[in-house]
């Protein structure tokens, strides 16, 4: 298996623009997680899905953030409009009943 | 709420020596999992080792081993024969058995000196 795949690896955008991050989990994993990592706040869980259904989105910072999982092999995290404080590395991870496997992350810079 | 504390922001070890990274956690659960993840400069999160709370035996993976003290809620990672490639951020993580929500500590940056 190729592991968890994320795209893009790097994204630079201007404040106010819409940003969409994409994730393909490991085949057969029924949990998918979105994390944000910053120097100040460390690794934060934003939202996670089980069998494509959002289970806990209490970590989503505000209404500008939204996440979807239309099928078992694809998820998106959207920020609209983006702000400089959203600059971070965003990780997607997937799991079955055990440990989580992480993607390589997307480094987002909002100017 | 479950919290994970790593009290050592930075640690340093000489190549070939042994180093121990500390982690404590707070929980009222009796069944749970604990993990150590490594994040090298490539920023990829890599699972190093896992421990099930119901197991009394400490987990071991080659040069990596843990000291799991359930009563003290302590879960330290020992790296033996440290190598330059071990230099990374190390995160301790907790997960309840019946909930896939994982909580991470703030991380410890390990430097390996040649």
Coordinates of N, CA and C in Angstrom, one line a residue:
Chain A
X1 N 0.9 -1.2 0.0 CA 0.0 0.0 0.0 C 0.9 1.2 0.0
X2 N 0.4 2.3 -0.6 CA 1.2 3.5 -0.7 C 1.2 4.4 0.5
X3 N 0.4 4.0 1.5 CA 0.2 4.8 2.7 C -0.8 5.9 2.5
X4 N -0.9 6.8 3.5 CA -1.8 7.9 3.4 C -1.2 8.9 2.4
X5 N -2.1 9.4 1.5 CA -1.6 10.3 0.5 C -2.3 11.6 0.7
X6 N -1.5 12.7 0.7 CA -2.0 14.0 0.8 C -1.5 14.9 -0.3
X7 N -2.4 15.8 -0.7 CA -2.0 16.8 -1.7 C -2.7 18.1 -1.4
X8 N -2.1 19.2 -1.8 CA -0.7 19.3 -2.2 C 0.3 19.2 -1.1
X9 N 1.5 19.1 -1.3 CA 2.5 19.0 -0.2 C 2.8 20.4 0.3
X10 N 2.7 21.4 -0.6 CA 2.9 22.7 -0.1 C 1.9 23.6 -0.8
X11 N 1.4 24.6 -0.1 CA 0.4 25.5 -0.6 C 0.7 26.9 -0.1
X12 N 0.8 27.8 -1.0 CA 1.0 29.2 -0.6 C -0.1 30.0 -1.2
X13 N -0.8 30.7 -0.4 CA -2.0 31.5 -0.9 C -2.1 32.8 -0.2
X14 N -2.9 33.6 -0.7 CA -3.1 35.0 -0.1 C -4.4 35.0 0.8
X15 N -4.3 35.8 1.8 CA -5.4 36.0 2.7 C -6.7 36.2 2.0
X16 N -7.7 35.5 2.4 CA -9.0 35.6 1.8 C -9.4 34.6 0.7
X17 N -8.3 33.9 0.3 CA -8.5 32.8 -0.7 C -9.0 31.5 -0.1
X18 N -9.7 30.8 -0.9 CA -10.1 29.4 -0.5 C -9.0 28.4 -0.7
X19 N -8.9 27.5 0.3 CA -7.8 26.5 0.3 C -8.5 25.2 0.5
X20 N -8.1 24.2 -0.4 CA -8.6 22.8 -0.2 C -7.5 21.9 -0.1
X21 N -7.5 21.1 1.0 CA -6.5 20.1 1.2 C -7.1 18.7 1.0
X22 N -6.4 17.8 0.4 CA -6.9 16.5 0.0 C -6.2 15.4 0.7
X23 N -6.9 14.3 0.9 CA -6.4 13.1 1.6 C -7.0 11.8 1.0
X24 N -6.1 10.9 0.8 CA -6.6 9.5 0.5 C -6.1 8.6 1.5
X25 N -6.9 8.0 2.3 CA -6.5 7.1 3.4 C -6.0 5.8 2.9
X26 N -5.5 5.0 3.8 CA -5.0 3.6 3.5 C -6.3 2.8 3.2
X27 N -6.3 2.0 2.2 CA -7.4 1.2 1.8 C -7.8 0.2 3.0
X28 N -9.1 0.2 3.3 CA -9.5 -0.7 4.4 C -9.6 0.0 5.8
X29 N -9.0 1.1 5.9 CA -9.1 1.9 7.2 C -10.4 2.6 7.2
X30 N -11.1 2.5 8.3 CA -12.4 3.1 8.4 C -12.4 4.4 9.3
X31 N -11.2 4.8 9.8 CA -11.1 6.0 10.5 C -10.2 7.0 9.7
X32 N -10.6 8.2 9.7 CA -9.8 9.2 9.1 C -9.7 10.5 10.0
X33 N -8.5 11.0 10.1 CA -8.3 12.2 11.0 C -7.7 13.3 10.3
X34 N -8.0 14.5 10.7 CA -7.3 15.7 10.2 C -6.7 16.4 11.4
X35 N -5.4 16.7 11.4 CA -4.7 17.4 12.4 C -4.0 18.7 11.9
X36 N -3.8 19.6 12.8 CA -3.0 20.8 12.4 C -1.8 20.8 13.4
X37 N -0.7 21.2 12.9 CA 0.5 21.3 13.7 C 1.2 22.6 13.5
X38 N 1.3 23.3 14.7 CA 2.0 24.6 14.7 C 3.0 24.6 15.9
X39 N 4.0 25.5 15.8 CA 4.9 25.6 16.9 C 4.3 26.0 18.2
X40 N 3.3 26.9 18.1 CA 2.7 27.4 19.3 C 1.7 26.4 20.0
X41 N 1.0 25.6 19.2 CA -0.1 24.8 19.7 C 0.2 23.3 19.6
X42 N 1.3 22.9 18.9 CA 1.6 21.5 18.8 C 0.6 20.9 17.8
X43 N 0.4 19.6 18.0 CA -0.5 18.8 17.2 C -1.9 18.8 17.7
X44 N -2.8 19.3 16.9 CA -4.2 19.4 17.3 C -5.1 18.6 16.4
X45 N -6.0 17.8 17.0 CA -7.0 17.1 16.2 C -8.1 18.1 15.8
X46 N -8.4 18.2 14.5 CA -9.4 19.0 14.1 C -10.8 18.3 14.0
X47 N -10.7 17.2 13.3 CA -12.0 16.4 13.1 C -11.6 15.0 12.8
X48 N -12.5 14.0 13.1 CA -12.3 12.7 12.6 C -13.6 12.0 12.1
X49 N -13.4 11.1 11.2 CA -14.5 10.4 10.6 C -14.4 8.9 10.9
X50 N -15.6 8.3 11.0 CA -15.6 6.8 11.0 C -16.6 6.4 10.0
X51 N -16.2 5.5 9.1 CA -17.0 5.1 8.0 C -17.7 6.3 7.2
X52 N -16.9 7.3 7.0 CA -17.2 8.5 6.2 C -18.1 9.4 7.0
X53 N -18.4 9.1 8.2 CA -19.3 10.0 9.0 C -18.5 10.8 10.0
X54 N -18.7 12.1 10.0 CA -17.9 12.9 11.0 C -18.4 12.5 12.4
X55 N -17.4 12.2 13.3 CA -17.7 11.8 14.6 C -17.5 12.9 15.6
X56 N -16.4 13.6 15.5 CA -16.1 14.7 16.4 C -15.4 15.8 15.7
X57 N -16.1 16.9 15.6 CA -15.5 18.1 14.9 C -15.2 19.2 15.9
X58 N -15.1 18.9 17.2 CA -15.0 19.9 18.2 C -13.6 20.7 18.1
X59 N -12.7 20.1 17.4 CA -11.4 20.7 17.2 C -11.3 21.7 16.0
X60 N -12.4 21.7 15.2 CA -12.4 22.7 14.1 C -12.5 24.1 14.7
X61 N -11.5 24.9 14.3 CA -11.4 26.2 15.0 C -12.6 27.2 14.8
X62 N -13.2 27.2 13.6 CA -14.3 28.1 13.4 C -15.0 27.7 12.1
X63 N -16.0 28.5 11.8 CA -16.8 28.2 10.6 C -16.1 28.3 9.3
X64 N -14.9 28.9 9.3 CA -14.2 29.0 8.1 C -13.6 27.6 7.7
X65 N -13.6 26.7 8.6 CA -13.0 25.4 8.3 C -14.2 24.4 8.1
X66 N -14.1 23.5 7.1 CA -15.0 22.5 6.9 C -14.3 21.3 6.3
X67 N -14.9 20.1 6.6 CA -14.3 18.9 6.1 C -15.4 17.9 5.6
X68 N -15.0 17.2 4.6 CA -16.0 16.2 4.0 C -15.3 14.9 3.7
X69 N -16.1 13.9 3.7 CA -15.5 12.6 3.3 C -16.6 11.9 2.5
X70 N -16.6 12.2 1.2 CA -17.7 11.7 0.3 C -17.7 10.2 0.1
X71 N -16.5 9.6 0.2 CA -16.4 8.1 0.1 C -15.2 7.6 0.9
X72 N -15.1 6.3 1.0 CA -14.1 5.7 1.9 C -12.6 6.0 1.4
X73 N -12.4 6.6 0.2 CA -11.1 6.8 -0.3 C -10.7 8.2 -0.5
X74 N -11.5 9.1 0.1 CA -11.2 10.5 -0.2 C -11.8 11.5 0.8
X75 N -11.0 12.4 1.3 CA -11.5 13.4 2.2 C -10.9 14.8 1.8
X76 N -11.6 15.8 2.1 CA -11.1 17.2 1.9 C -11.2 18.0 3.2
X77 N -10.3 18.9 3.4 CA -10.4 19.9 4.4 C -10.3 21.3 3.7
X78 N -11.3 22.1 3.9 CA -11.4 23.4 3.2 C -11.4 24.5 4.2
X79 N -10.7 25.6 3.8 CA -10.6 26.8 4.6 C -11.1 27.9 3.7
X80 N -12.1 28.6 4.1 CA -12.7 29.7 3.3 C -13.4 30.7 4.2
X81 N -12.9 32.0 4.2 CA -11.6 32.4 3.6 C -10.4 32.1 4.5
X82 N -9.3 32.0 3.9 CA -8.1 31.7 4.7 C -7.5 33.0 5.3
X83 N -6.8 32.8 6.4 CA -6.2 33.9 7.1 C -4.7 33.5 7.5
X84 N -3.9 34.5 7.7 CA -2.4 34.2 8.0 C -2.3 33.3 9.2
X85 N -3.2 33.3 10.2 CA -3.0 32.5 11.3 C -3.4 31.0 11.0
X86 N -3.9 30.7 9.8 CA -4.1 29.4 9.5 C -2.8 28.7 9.0
X87 N -1.8 29.4 8.8 CA -0.5 28.9 8.4 C 0.0 27.8 9.3
X88 N 0.2 26.6 8.8 CA 0.5 25.4 9.6 C 0.8 24.3 8.7
X89 N 1.2 23.1 9.3 CA 1.2 21.9 8.6 C 0.0 21.1 9.0
X90 N -0.7 20.7 8.0 CA -2.0 19.9 8.1 C -1.7 18.4 7.8
X91 N -2.0 17.6 8.7 CA -1.8 16.1 8.5 C -3.2 15.4 8.4
X92 N -3.2 14.4 7.6 CA -4.3 13.5 7.5 C -3.7 12.2 8.0
X93 N -4.5 11.4 8.8 CA -4.1 10.1 9.3 C -5.3 9.2 9.1
X94 N -5.0 7.9 9.0 CA -6.1 6.9 9.0 C -5.7 5.7 9.8
X95 N -6.7 5.0 10.3 CA -6.5 3.8 11.1 C -7.6 2.8 10.9
X96 N -7.4 1.6 11.4 CA -8.5 0.7 11.6 C -8.8 0.7 13.1
X97 N -8.4 -0.4 13.8 CA -8.6 -0.4 15.2 C -7.3 -0.1 16.0
X98 N -6.2 0.1 15.3 CA -5.0 0.2 16.0 C -4.4 1.6 15.9
X99 N -3.1 1.6 15.6 CA -2.4 2.9 15.6 C -2.8 3.7 14.3
X100 N -2.6 5.0 14.4 CA -2.9 5.9 13.2 C -1.6 6.0 12.3
X101 N -1.9 6.0 11.1 CA -0.8 6.1 10.1 C -1.0 7.5 9.4
X102 N 0.1 8.2 9.4 CA 0.0 9.6 9.0 C 0.5 9.8 7.6
X103 N -0.1 10.8 6.9 CA 0.4 11.2 5.6 C 1.5 12.1 5.8
X104 N 2.1 12.6 4.7 CA 3.3 13.4 4.8 C 3.0 14.9 5.1
X105 N 1.8 15.2 5.2 CA 1.4 16.6 5.6 C 1.4 17.6 4.4
X106 N 0.6 18.6 4.6 CA 0.6 19.8 3.7 C 1.0 21.0 4.4
X107 N 2.1 21.6 3.9 CA 2.5 22.9 4.6 C 1.8 24.0 3.9
X108 N 0.9 24.7 4.7 CA 0.1 25.8 4.2 C 0.7 27.1 4.7
X109 N 0.9 28.0 3.8 CA 1.3 29.4 4.1 C 0.3 30.4 3.6
X110 N -0.3 31.2 4.4 CA -1.2 32.2 4.0 C -0.6 33.5 4.2
X111 N -0.4 34.2 3.1 CA 0.3 35.5 3.2 C -0.7 36.7 3.4
Chain B
X1 N -11.0 14.7 31.2 CA -10.3 14.8 29.9 C -8.9 14.1 30.0
X2 N -8.5 13.5 28.9 CA -7.2 12.8 28.9 C -6.2 13.8 28.4
X3 N -5.1 13.9 29.2 CA -4.0 14.8 28.8 C -2.7 14.0 28.8
X4 N -1.8 14.5 28.0 CA -0.5 13.8 27.9 C 0.6 14.9 28.1
X5 N 1.5 14.6 29.0 CA 2.6 15.6 29.3 C 3.9 15.1 29.0
X6 N 4.7 15.8 28.3 CA 6.1 15.5 28.0 C 6.9 16.7 28.6
X7 N 7.6 16.5 29.7 CA 8.2 17.5 30.5 C 9.5 18.0 30.0
X8 N 10.0 17.3 29.0 CA 11.4 17.6 28.5 C 11.2 18.2 27.0
X9 N 11.3 19.5 26.9 CA 11.2 20.0 25.5 C 12.3 19.6 24.6
X10 N 13.5 19.4 25.2 CA 14.7 19.1 24.5 C 15.5 18.1 25.2
X11 N 16.1 17.1 24.5 CA 17.1 16.2 25.1 C 18.2 16.0 24.1
X12 N 19.4 15.7 24.7 CA 20.6 15.5 23.9 C 21.2 14.2 24.3
X13 N 21.8 13.4 23.4 CA 22.5 12.2 23.7 C 23.7 12.0 22.8
X14 N 24.7 11.4 23.3 CA 25.9 11.1 22.5 C 25.6 9.8 21.7
X15 N 26.1 9.8 20.4 CA 25.9 8.7 19.6 C 26.4 7.4 20.3
X16 N 25.6 6.3 20.2 CA 25.9 5.0 20.8 C 25.5 5.0 22.3
X17 N 25.1 6.1 22.9 CA 24.7 6.1 24.3 C 23.2 5.8 24.3
X18 N 22.7 5.8 25.6 CA 21.3 5.5 25.8 C 20.6 6.8 26.4
X19 N 19.4 7.0 25.9 CA 18.6 8.2 26.4 C 17.2 7.7 26.7
X20 N 16.6 8.4 27.7 CA 15.2 8.1 28.1 C 14.4 9.3 28.0
X21 N 13.3 9.2 27.3 CA 12.3 10.3 27.1 C 11.1 10.1 28.0
X22 N 10.7 11.1 28.7 CA 9.6 10.9 29.7 C 8.2 11.3 29.1
X23 N 7.2 10.6 29.7 CA 5.8 10.9 29.3 C 4.9 10.5 30.5
X24 N 4.0 11.4 30.8 CA 3.0 11.1 31.8 C 1.6 11.4 31.2
X25 N 0.6 10.8 31.7 CA -0.7 11.0 31.1 C -1.7 11.0 32.2
X26 N -2.9 11.5 32.0 CA -3.9 11.6 33.0 C -5.2 10.9 32.4
X27 N -5.7 9.9 33.0 CA -6.9 9.3 32.6 C -7.6 8.5 33.7
X28 N -8.9 8.4 33.6 CA -9.6 7.6 34.5 C -10.0 6.2 33.9
X29 N -9.6 6.0 32.7 CA -9.9 4.7 32.0 C -8.9 3.6 32.5
X30 N -9.3 2.4 32.3 CA -8.4 1.3 32.7 C -7.9 0.6 31.4
X31 N -8.6 0.8 30.3 CA -8.2 0.2 29.0 C -7.8 1.3 28.1
X32 N -6.6 1.2 27.5 CA -6.2 2.3 26.6 C -4.9 1.8 25.9
X33 N -4.5 2.6 24.9 CA -3.2 2.4 24.2 C -2.3 3.6 24.4
X34 N -1.1 3.3 24.4 CA 0.0 4.4 24.4 C 0.9 4.2 23.3
X35 N 1.4 5.3 22.7 CA 2.2 5.2 21.5 C 3.4 6.2 21.7
X36 N 4.5 5.9 21.0 CA 5.5 6.9 20.7 C 5.6 7.0 19.2
X37 N 5.6 8.3 18.8 CA 5.8 8.6 17.4 C 7.0 9.4 17.2
X38 N 7.7 9.3 16.1 CA 8.9 10.0 15.8 C 8.6 10.9 14.6
X39 N 9.1 12.2 14.7 CA 8.9 13.1 13.6 C 10.2 13.7 13.2
X40 N 10.9 13.1 12.2 CA 12.2 13.6 11.7 C 12.0 15.0 11.0
X41 N 13.1 15.6 10.5 CA 12.9 16.9 9.8 C 12.1 16.8 8.6
X42 N 11.9 15.6 8.0 CA 11.0 15.4 6.9 C 9.6 15.7 7.2
X43 N 9.3 15.7 8.5 CA 8.0 16.0 9.2 C 7.1 14.8 9.1
X44 N 7.5 13.7 8.5 CA 6.6 12.5 8.5 C 6.5 11.9 9.9
X45 N 5.3 11.6 10.3 CA 5.0 11.0 11.6 C 5.2 9.5 11.5
X46 N 6.1 8.9 12.3 CA 6.4 7.5 12.2 C 6.1 6.9 13.5
X47 N 5.4 5.8 13.5 CA 5.1 5.1 14.8 C 6.4 4.3 15.2
X48 N 6.8 4.5 16.4 CA 8.0 3.9 17.0 C 7.6 2.6 17.7
X49 N 6.6 2.8 18.6 CA 6.3 1.7 19.5 C 4.9 1.9 20.1
X50 N 4.2 0.8 20.4 CA 2.9 0.9 21.1 C 2.8 0.0 22.3
X51 N 1.9 0.4 23.2 CA 1.7 -0.4 24.4 C 0.3 -0.5 24.7
X52 N -0.2 -1.7 24.9 CA -1.6 -1.8 25.4 C -1.6 -1.8 26.9
X53 N -2.5 -1.1 27.5 CA -2.5 -0.9 29.0 C -2.7 -2.2 29.7
X54 N -3.4 -3.1 29.1 CA -3.7 -4.4 29.8 C -2.5 -5.3 29.9
X55 N -1.5 -5.0 29.1 CA -0.3 -5.8 29.1 C 0.7 -5.3 30.1
X56 N 1.2 -6.2 31.0 CA 2.1 -5.8 32.0 C 3.5 -5.7 31.4
X57 N 3.8 -6.5 30.4 CA 5.1 -6.6 29.8 C 5.4 -5.3 29.0
X58 N 6.5 -4.7 29.2 CA 6.9 -3.6 28.4 C 7.2 -3.9 27.0
X59 N 6.7 -3.0 26.1 CA 6.9 -3.3 24.6 C 8.4 -3.0 24.3
X60 N 8.9 -3.7 23.3 CA 10.2 -3.5 22.8 C 10.2 -3.7 21.3
X61 N 10.9 -2.7 20.6 CA 11.1 -2.8 19.2 C 12.6 -2.5 18.9
X62 N 13.4 -3.5 18.7 CA 14.8 -3.4 18.5 C 15.5 -2.5 19.5
X63 N 16.0 -1.3 19.2 CA 16.7 -0.5 20.1 C 15.8 0.4 21.0
X64 N 14.5 0.3 20.7 CA 13.5 1.1 21.4 C 12.7 0.2 22.4
X65 N 12.6 0.7 23.6 CA 11.8 0.0 24.6 C 11.1 1.0 25.5
X66 N 10.0 0.6 26.1 CA 9.3 1.5 27.0 C 9.3 1.0 28.4
X67 N 9.2 1.9 29.4 CA 9.0 1.6 30.8 C 7.6 2.1 31.1
X68 N 6.6 1.2 31.1 CA 5.2 1.5 31.4 C 4.9 1.2 32.8
X69 N 4.5 2.3 33.5 CA 4.2 2.2 34.9 C 2.7 2.7 35.0
X70 N 1.8 1.7 35.0 CA 0.4 2.0 34.9 C -0.1 2.8 36.1
X71 N 0.3 2.4 37.3 CA -0.2 3.1 38.5 C 0.3 4.5 38.6
X72 N 1.5 4.7 38.1 CA 2.0 6.1 38.1 C 1.6 6.8 36.9
X73 N 1.0 6.2 35.9 CA 0.6 6.8 34.6 C 1.8 7.4 34.0
X74 N 2.8 6.6 33.8 CA 4.1 7.0 33.2 C 4.4 6.1 32.1
X75 N 5.0 6.6 31.0 CA 5.3 5.8 29.8 C 6.5 6.4 29.2
X76 N 7.7 6.0 29.6 CA 8.9 6.6 29.1 C 9.5 5.7 28.0
X77 N 10.2 6.3 27.1 CA 10.8 5.7 25.9 C 12.3 5.6 26.1
X78 N 12.9 4.5 26.0 CA 14.4 4.3 26.1 C 14.9 4.0 24.7
X79 N 15.9 4.7 24.3 CA 16.6 4.5 23.0 C 18.0 4.1 23.3
X80 N 18.3 2.8 23.0 CA 19.6 2.3 23.2 C 20.5 2.5 22.0
X81 N 21.8 2.6 22.2 CA 22.8 2.6 21.1 C 22.3 3.7 20.1
X82 N 22.1 4.9 20.6 CA 21.6 6.0 19.8 C 22.3 6.2 18.5
X83 N 21.6 6.5 17.4 CA 22.2 6.7 16.1 C 21.8 8.1 15.6
X84 N 22.6 8.6 14.7 CA 22.4 9.9 14.2 C 20.9 10.1 13.6
X85 N 20.5 9.0 13.0 CA 19.2 9.0 12.4 C 18.0 9.0 13.4
X86 N 18.4 8.9 14.7 CA 17.3 9.0 15.8 C 17.0 10.4 16.1
X87 N 17.7 11.3 15.6 CA 17.5 12.8 15.9 C 16.1 13.1 15.3
X88 N 15.2 13.6 16.1 CA 13.9 13.9 15.7 C 13.1 14.5 16.8
X89 N 11.8 14.9 16.5 CA 10.9 15.2 17.6 C 10.2 13.9 17.9
X90 N 10.0 13.6 19.2 CA 9.3 12.4 19.7 C 8.0 12.8 20.4
X91 N 6.9 12.2 20.0 CA 5.6 12.5 20.6 C 5.1 11.3 21.3
X92 N 4.6 11.5 22.5 CA 3.9 10.5 23.2 C 2.4 10.7 22.9
X93 N 1.7 9.6 22.8 CA 0.2 9.7 22.5 C -0.6 8.7 23.3
X94 N -1.8 9.1 23.6 CA -2.7 8.2 24.3 C -4.0 8.0 23.5
X95 N -4.6 6.9 23.6 CA -5.8 6.6 23.0 C -6.6 5.6 23.8
X96 N -7.9 6.0 24.0 CA -8.8 5.0 24.7 C -9.0 3.8 23.8
X97 N -9.3 2.7 24.4 CA -9.5 1.5 23.7 C -10.7 1.5 22.7
X98 N -11.8 2.1 23.2 CA -13.0 2.1 22.5 C -13.3 3.4 21.8
X99 N -12.3 4.2 21.7 CA -12.4 5.5 21.0 C -11.2 5.8 20.3
X100 N -11.3 6.1 19.0 CA -10.1 6.3 18.2 C -9.5 7.7 18.2
X101 N -10.0 8.5 19.1 CA -9.5 9.9 19.3 C -8.2 9.8 20.1
X102 N -7.1 10.3 19.4 CA -5.8 10.2 20.0 C -5.3 11.6 20.5
X103 N -4.7 11.6 21.7 CA -4.2 12.8 22.3 C -2.7 12.8 22.3
X104 N -2.0 13.8 21.9 CA -0.6 13.9 21.8 C 0.0 14.8 22.8
X105 N 1.2 14.5 23.3 CA 2.0 15.4 24.1 C 2.6 16.5 23.2
X106 N 3.3 17.4 23.9 CA 3.9 18.6 23.1 C 5.2 18.2 22.4
X107 N 5.7 17.1 22.7 CA 6.9 16.6 22.0 C 8.2 16.9 22.7
X108 N 9.2 16.1 22.4 CA 10.6 16.3 22.9 C 11.5 16.2 21.7
X109 N 12.3 17.3 21.6 CA 13.3 17.3 20.5 C 14.5 16.6 20.9
X110 N 14.9 15.5 20.2 CA 16.1 14.8 20.6 C 17.2 15.1 19.6
X111 N 18.3 15.5 20.1 CA 19.6 15.8 19.3 C 20.5 14.6 19.6
X112 N 21.2 14.1 18.6 CA 22.2 13.1 18.7 C 23.5 13.6 18.3
X113 N 24.5 13.6 19.2 CA 25.8 14.2 18.9 C 26.8 13.2 18.5
X114 N 27.5 13.4 17.4 CA 28.4 12.4 16.9 C 29.7 12.3 17.8

